[in-house]
């Protein structure tokens, strides 16, 4: 079976979203036009940002119905990322918290797509 290697988010302004994600990823897009922007991330995974006003067929939904997830190595890294993103003005939907799977928080991008950052709690996930 083939594995997905590319996700597209429908956005209001590819230019605005491109600047946002360039800051989050610490890299520039590999492709940019007025209606579409693409980032190539570590491991070759791609994130596309397509204007919801020009997508064909027309996009039926807006942000918030799914999450882009960033796995970090330590709970301290989760807290440091939260502090960094908060200082950059990202809207925080969920402050850092301990959940059944580990430490996590959720931020929003300019189109209200959810960005979850977490560190897996190995002990919690090993419990029956």
Short mmCIF file of N, CA and C in Angstrom, two decimals:
data_model
loop_
_atom_site.label_atom_id
_atom_site.label_comp_id
_atom_site.label_asym_id
_atom_site.label_seq_id
_atom_site.Cartn_x
_atom_site.Cartn_y
_atom_site.Cartn_z
N UNK A 1 0.85 -1.18 0.00
CA UNK A 1 0.00 0.00 0.00
C UNK A 1 0.89 1.24 0.00
N UNK A 2 0.46 2.26 -0.65
CA UNK A 2 1.20 3.51 -0.70
C UNK A 2 0.91 4.32 0.55
N UNK A 3 1.92 5.04 1.02
CA UNK A 3 1.76 5.89 2.20
C UNK A 3 1.65 7.35 1.77
N UNK A 4 0.79 8.10 2.43
CA UNK A 4 0.69 9.52 2.09
C UNK A 4 1.98 10.25 2.43
N UNK A 5 2.32 11.23 1.60
CA UNK A 5 3.51 12.03 1.84
C UNK A 5 3.26 13.51 1.63
N UNK A 6 1.98 13.89 1.55
CA UNK A 6 1.64 15.25 1.19
C UNK A 6 0.26 15.57 1.76
N UNK A 7 0.14 16.71 2.43
CA UNK A 7 -1.16 17.17 2.91
C UNK A 7 -1.36 18.59 2.42
N UNK A 8 -2.59 18.91 2.07
CA UNK A 8 -2.95 20.26 1.63
C UNK A 8 -3.94 20.85 2.62
N UNK A 9 -3.64 22.06 3.07
CA UNK A 9 -4.58 22.82 3.88
C UNK A 9 -5.16 23.92 3.01
N UNK A 10 -6.48 24.09 3.09
CA UNK A 10 -7.12 25.18 2.37
C UNK A 10 -7.06 26.42 3.26
N UNK A 11 -6.51 27.49 2.71
CA UNK A 11 -6.25 28.70 3.48
C UNK A 11 -6.87 29.92 2.80
N UNK A 12 -7.09 30.96 3.58
CA UNK A 12 -7.63 32.20 3.04
C UNK A 12 -6.60 32.93 2.20
N UNK A 13 -5.36 33.01 2.72
CA UNK A 13 -4.29 33.73 2.04
C UNK A 13 -3.02 32.89 2.05
N UNK A 14 -2.64 32.28 0.93
CA UNK A 14 -1.41 31.52 0.89
C UNK A 14 -0.19 32.34 1.32
N UNK A 15 -0.15 33.62 0.98
CA UNK A 15 0.98 34.46 1.37
C UNK A 15 1.07 34.60 2.90
N UNK A 16 -0.05 34.87 3.56
CA UNK A 16 -0.07 34.99 5.01
C UNK A 16 0.29 33.66 5.66
N UNK A 17 -0.30 32.58 5.18
CA UNK A 17 -0.02 31.25 5.75
C UNK A 17 1.41 30.83 5.49
N UNK A 18 1.96 31.21 4.33
CA UNK A 18 3.35 30.89 4.03
C UNK A 18 4.29 31.55 5.04
N UNK A 19 4.07 32.81 5.34
CA UNK A 19 4.91 33.51 6.32
C UNK A 19 4.77 32.85 7.69
N UNK A 20 3.56 32.48 8.06
CA UNK A 20 3.32 31.81 9.34
C UNK A 20 4.09 30.50 9.42
N UNK A 21 3.93 29.62 8.44
CA UNK A 21 4.57 28.32 8.49
C UNK A 21 6.08 28.40 8.29
N UNK A 22 6.57 29.40 7.56
CA UNK A 22 8.02 29.58 7.45
C UNK A 22 8.60 29.83 8.84
N UNK A 23 7.90 30.59 9.67
CA UNK A 23 8.33 30.81 11.04
C UNK A 23 8.25 29.56 11.90
N UNK A 24 7.18 28.80 11.75
CA UNK A 24 7.00 27.57 12.52
C UNK A 24 8.06 26.52 12.13
N UNK A 25 8.29 26.36 10.83
CA UNK A 25 9.21 25.33 10.35
C UNK A 25 10.67 25.78 10.33
N UNK A 26 10.90 27.08 10.35
CA UNK A 26 12.27 27.57 10.25
C UNK A 26 12.86 27.35 8.88
N UNK A 27 12.03 27.39 7.86
CA UNK A 27 12.49 27.22 6.47
C UNK A 27 11.50 27.88 5.53
N UNK A 28 11.96 28.15 4.33
CA UNK A 28 11.14 28.80 3.32
C UNK A 28 10.46 27.74 2.45
N UNK A 29 9.36 28.10 1.80
CA UNK A 29 8.70 27.14 0.90
C UNK A 29 9.56 26.88 -0.33
N UNK A 30 9.34 25.73 -0.95
CA UNK A 30 10.06 25.39 -2.18
C UNK A 30 9.29 25.85 -3.41
N UNK A 31 8.03 26.18 -3.21
CA UNK A 31 7.19 26.65 -4.31
C UNK A 31 6.23 27.68 -3.75
N UNK A 32 6.03 28.77 -4.49
CA UNK A 32 5.09 29.80 -4.02
C UNK A 32 4.50 30.54 -5.21
N UNK A 33 3.18 30.64 -5.20
CA UNK A 33 2.45 31.43 -6.19
C UNK A 33 1.33 32.14 -5.44
N UNK A 34 0.60 33.00 -6.07
CA UNK A 34 -0.48 33.69 -5.35
C UNK A 34 -1.57 32.75 -4.82
N UNK A 35 -1.68 31.54 -5.39
CA UNK A 35 -2.76 30.64 -4.97
C UNK A 35 -2.29 29.37 -4.28
N UNK A 36 -0.97 29.10 -4.29
CA UNK A 36 -0.47 27.85 -3.72
C UNK A 36 0.96 28.01 -3.23
N UNK A 37 1.25 27.40 -2.08
CA UNK A 37 2.59 27.39 -1.50
C UNK A 37 2.87 25.96 -1.04
N UNK A 38 4.13 25.51 -1.22
CA UNK A 38 4.47 24.17 -0.76
C UNK A 38 5.78 24.20 0.02
N UNK A 39 5.75 23.51 1.16
CA UNK A 39 6.94 23.27 1.97
C UNK A 39 7.30 21.80 1.86
N UNK A 40 8.60 21.51 1.79
CA UNK A 40 9.08 20.14 1.89
C UNK A 40 9.78 20.04 3.24
N UNK A 41 9.30 19.13 4.06
CA UNK A 41 9.80 18.99 5.43
C UNK A 41 10.77 17.83 5.54
N UNK A 42 11.35 17.66 6.72
CA UNK A 42 12.27 16.56 6.95
C UNK A 42 11.61 15.24 6.56
N UNK A 43 12.38 14.36 5.97
CA UNK A 43 11.86 13.07 5.54
C UNK A 43 11.09 13.14 4.23
N UNK A 44 11.00 14.32 3.62
CA UNK A 44 10.32 14.46 2.34
C UNK A 44 8.83 14.74 2.42
N UNK A 45 8.27 14.79 3.63
CA UNK A 45 6.84 15.07 3.76
C UNK A 45 6.57 16.49 3.26
N UNK A 46 5.46 16.69 2.56
CA UNK A 46 5.13 17.98 1.97
C UNK A 46 3.85 18.55 2.59
N UNK A 47 3.85 19.86 2.78
CA UNK A 47 2.66 20.59 3.22
C UNK A 47 2.35 21.63 2.17
N UNK A 48 1.14 21.53 1.60
CA UNK A 48 0.68 22.51 0.63
C UNK A 48 -0.35 23.43 1.26
N UNK A 49 -0.31 24.68 0.87
CA UNK A 49 -1.27 25.69 1.33
C UNK A 49 -1.96 26.24 0.08
N UNK A 50 -3.21 25.87 -0.11
CA UNK A 50 -3.93 26.20 -1.34
C UNK A 50 -5.04 27.18 -1.00
N UNK A 51 -5.15 28.23 -1.79
CA UNK A 51 -6.22 29.21 -1.58
C UNK A 51 -7.57 28.51 -1.67
N UNK A 52 -8.35 28.61 -0.61
CA UNK A 52 -9.66 27.97 -0.64
C UNK A 52 -10.58 28.65 -1.64
N UNK A 53 -10.19 29.83 -2.11
CA UNK A 53 -11.00 30.58 -3.07
C UNK A 53 -10.77 30.11 -4.50
N UNK A 54 -9.68 29.35 -4.73
CA UNK A 54 -9.37 28.90 -6.09
C UNK A 54 -9.27 27.38 -6.22
N UNK A 55 -9.35 26.65 -5.11
CA UNK A 55 -9.23 25.18 -5.17
C UNK A 55 -10.36 24.60 -6.01
N UNK A 56 -10.01 23.58 -6.79
CA UNK A 56 -10.99 22.87 -7.61
C UNK A 56 -10.87 21.38 -7.31
N UNK A 57 -11.96 20.71 -6.98
CA UNK A 57 -13.26 21.29 -6.70
C UNK A 57 -13.21 22.17 -5.46
N UNK A 58 -14.20 23.01 -5.30
CA UNK A 58 -14.22 23.98 -4.22
C UNK A 58 -14.10 23.30 -2.85
N UNK A 59 -13.33 23.91 -1.98
CA UNK A 59 -13.17 23.39 -0.62
C UNK A 59 -14.47 23.59 0.15
N UNK A 60 -14.89 22.55 0.85
CA UNK A 60 -16.17 22.60 1.56
C UNK A 60 -16.05 22.99 3.02
N UNK A 61 -14.83 22.93 3.58
CA UNK A 61 -14.67 23.22 5.01
C UNK A 61 -13.51 24.17 5.24
N UNK A 62 -13.47 24.71 6.45
CA UNK A 62 -12.37 25.57 6.87
C UNK A 62 -11.59 24.84 7.96
N UNK A 63 -10.61 25.52 8.56
CA UNK A 63 -9.74 24.91 9.55
C UNK A 63 -10.45 24.47 10.81
N UNK A 64 -9.77 23.62 11.58
CA UNK A 64 -10.26 23.19 12.88
C UNK A 64 -10.73 21.76 12.95
N UNK A 65 -10.88 21.09 11.82
CA UNK A 65 -11.42 19.74 11.83
C UNK A 65 -10.37 18.65 11.90
N UNK A 66 -9.10 19.04 11.97
CA UNK A 66 -8.01 18.08 12.06
C UNK A 66 -6.82 18.77 12.71
N UNK A 67 -5.73 18.03 12.88
CA UNK A 67 -4.55 18.59 13.52
C UNK A 67 -3.29 18.22 12.76
N UNK A 68 -2.34 19.14 12.73
CA UNK A 68 -0.98 18.84 12.34
C UNK A 68 -0.24 18.62 13.65
N UNK A 69 0.47 17.51 13.75
CA UNK A 69 1.06 17.11 15.04
C UNK A 69 2.58 17.15 14.97
N UNK A 70 3.17 17.74 16.00
CA UNK A 70 4.62 17.85 16.14
C UNK A 70 5.04 17.04 17.36
N UNK A 71 5.76 15.95 17.17
CA UNK A 71 6.23 15.12 18.27
C UNK A 71 7.61 15.61 18.71
N UNK A 72 7.75 15.89 20.00
CA UNK A 72 9.01 16.33 20.57
C UNK A 72 9.54 15.28 21.53
N UNK A 73 10.81 15.42 21.90
CA UNK A 73 11.47 14.39 22.70
C UNK A 73 11.25 14.50 24.20
N UNK A 74 10.98 15.71 24.73
CA UNK A 74 10.86 15.88 26.17
C UNK A 74 9.71 16.81 26.51
N UNK A 75 9.16 16.67 27.72
CA UNK A 75 8.14 17.62 28.18
C UNK A 75 8.67 19.05 28.22
N UNK A 76 9.95 19.21 28.57
CA UNK A 76 10.54 20.56 28.58
C UNK A 76 10.55 21.17 27.18
N UNK A 77 10.75 20.36 26.15
CA UNK A 77 10.72 20.86 24.77
C UNK A 77 9.32 21.32 24.40
N UNK A 78 8.30 20.63 24.91
CA UNK A 78 6.91 21.05 24.69
C UNK A 78 6.70 22.43 25.30
N UNK A 79 7.14 22.60 26.55
CA UNK A 79 6.97 23.88 27.23
C UNK A 79 7.76 24.99 26.55
N UNK A 80 8.97 24.68 26.07
CA UNK A 80 9.78 25.68 25.39
C UNK A 80 9.13 26.10 24.07
N UNK A 81 8.57 25.15 23.34
CA UNK A 81 7.89 25.47 22.09
C UNK A 81 6.65 26.32 22.37
N UNK A 82 5.92 25.98 23.42
CA UNK A 82 4.76 26.79 23.81
C UNK A 82 5.19 28.23 24.10
N UNK A 83 6.27 28.39 24.86
CA UNK A 83 6.75 29.74 25.19
C UNK A 83 7.17 30.50 23.93
N UNK A 84 7.87 29.81 23.03
CA UNK A 84 8.31 30.45 21.78
C UNK A 84 7.11 30.87 20.94
N UNK A 85 6.18 29.94 20.72
CA UNK A 85 5.03 30.26 19.88
C UNK A 85 4.15 31.33 20.51
N UNK A 86 4.00 31.29 21.82
CA UNK A 86 3.21 32.33 22.50
C UNK A 86 3.87 33.69 22.31
N UNK A 87 5.19 33.75 22.43
CA UNK A 87 5.89 35.03 22.28
C UNK A 87 5.81 35.55 20.85
N UNK A 88 5.60 34.65 19.88
CA UNK A 88 5.44 35.05 18.48
C UNK A 88 4.00 35.42 18.16
N UNK A 89 3.10 35.29 19.14
CA UNK A 89 1.72 35.71 18.95
C UNK A 89 0.78 34.64 18.43
N UNK A 90 1.20 33.37 18.40
CA UNK A 90 0.28 32.33 17.97
C UNK A 90 -0.85 32.22 18.98
N UNK A 91 -2.05 32.02 18.47
CA UNK A 91 -3.20 31.82 19.35
C UNK A 91 -3.11 30.42 19.95
N UNK A 92 -3.18 30.35 21.27
CA UNK A 92 -3.10 29.07 21.97
C UNK A 92 -4.51 28.62 22.33
N UNK A 93 -4.89 27.46 21.81
CA UNK A 93 -6.22 26.90 22.09
C UNK A 93 -6.21 26.09 23.38
N UNK A 94 -5.11 25.39 23.64
CA UNK A 94 -4.96 24.59 24.86
C UNK A 94 -3.56 24.85 25.41
N UNK A 95 -3.50 25.33 26.64
CA UNK A 95 -2.21 25.55 27.31
C UNK A 95 -1.56 24.20 27.58
N UNK A 96 -0.24 24.18 27.82
CA UNK A 96 0.42 22.90 28.12
C UNK A 96 -0.29 22.17 29.25
N UNK A 97 -0.50 20.88 29.01
CA UNK A 97 -1.25 20.05 29.97
C UNK A 97 -0.77 18.62 29.87
N UNK A 98 -0.94 17.91 30.98
CA UNK A 98 -0.67 16.47 30.98
C UNK A 98 -1.96 15.77 30.57
N UNK A 99 -1.87 14.94 29.55
CA UNK A 99 -3.01 14.15 29.11
C UNK A 99 -2.63 12.68 29.22
N UNK A 100 -3.55 11.79 28.92
CA UNK A 100 -3.26 10.37 29.09
C UNK A 100 -2.10 9.88 28.24
N UNK A 101 -1.75 10.56 27.17
CA UNK A 101 -0.66 10.14 26.29
C UNK A 101 0.64 10.91 26.52
N UNK A 102 0.59 12.01 27.30
CA UNK A 102 1.80 12.78 27.56
C UNK A 102 1.52 14.27 27.68
N UNK A 103 2.57 15.07 27.62
CA UNK A 103 2.45 16.52 27.74
C UNK A 103 2.15 17.10 26.37
N UNK A 104 1.23 18.07 26.33
CA UNK A 104 0.77 18.58 25.04
C UNK A 104 0.23 19.99 25.16
N UNK A 105 0.18 20.69 24.04
CA UNK A 105 -0.58 21.94 23.90
C UNK A 105 -1.05 22.05 22.46
N UNK A 106 -2.01 22.94 22.23
CA UNK A 106 -2.55 23.15 20.88
C UNK A 106 -2.57 24.64 20.57
N UNK A 107 -2.03 24.97 19.40
CA UNK A 107 -2.05 26.34 18.89
C UNK A 107 -2.87 26.34 17.59
N UNK A 108 -3.16 27.54 17.10
CA UNK A 108 -3.91 27.68 15.85
C UNK A 108 -3.11 28.47 14.83
N UNK A 109 -3.24 28.09 13.56
CA UNK A 109 -2.62 28.87 12.50
C UNK A 109 -3.60 29.99 12.08
N UNK A 110 -3.25 30.83 11.12
CA UNK A 110 -4.13 31.94 10.74
C UNK A 110 -5.52 31.52 10.26
N UNK A 111 -5.68 30.27 9.82
CA UNK A 111 -6.97 29.78 9.34
C UNK A 111 -7.64 28.84 10.34
N UNK A 112 -7.16 28.85 11.58
CA UNK A 112 -7.69 28.01 12.66
C UNK A 112 -7.44 26.52 12.48
N UNK A 113 -6.42 26.17 11.70
CA UNK A 113 -5.97 24.77 11.67
C UNK A 113 -5.24 24.52 12.98
N UNK A 114 -5.52 23.39 13.58
CA UNK A 114 -4.95 23.07 14.88
C UNK A 114 -3.54 22.50 14.73
N UNK A 115 -2.62 22.99 15.57
CA UNK A 115 -1.24 22.52 15.61
C UNK A 115 -1.00 21.95 17.00
N UNK A 116 -0.89 20.64 17.09
CA UNK A 116 -0.67 19.99 18.38
C UNK A 116 0.81 19.66 18.54
N UNK A 117 1.36 20.03 19.68
CA UNK A 117 2.73 19.70 20.05
C UNK A 117 2.64 18.77 21.24
N UNK A 118 3.42 17.67 21.23
CA UNK A 118 3.33 16.75 22.36
C UNK A 118 4.64 16.01 22.56
N UNK A 119 4.78 15.47 23.74
CA UNK A 119 5.84 14.52 24.07
C UNK A 119 5.14 13.29 24.63
N UNK A 120 5.37 12.17 24.00
CA UNK A 120 4.74 10.93 24.41
C UNK A 120 5.27 10.49 25.77
N UNK A 121 4.37 10.16 26.67
CA UNK A 121 4.73 9.62 27.98
C UNK A 121 4.80 8.11 27.83
N UNK A 122 6.02 7.59 27.73
CA UNK A 122 6.22 6.15 27.50
C UNK A 122 5.56 5.30 28.59
N UNK A 123 5.66 5.75 29.84
CA UNK A 123 5.07 4.98 30.94
C UNK A 123 3.55 4.94 30.82
N UNK A 124 2.95 6.05 30.46
CA UNK A 124 1.48 6.11 30.34
C UNK A 124 0.99 5.24 29.21
N UNK A 125 1.70 5.23 28.09
CA UNK A 125 1.25 4.45 26.95
C UNK A 125 1.51 2.96 27.11
N UNK A 126 2.37 2.59 28.05
CA UNK A 126 2.66 1.17 28.30
C UNK A 126 1.67 0.53 29.25
N UNK A 127 0.87 1.35 29.93
CA UNK A 127 -0.12 0.79 30.87
C UNK A 127 -1.22 0.06 30.11
N UNK A 128 -1.71 -1.04 30.70
CA UNK A 128 -2.78 -1.80 30.03
C UNK A 128 -4.10 -1.06 30.05
#
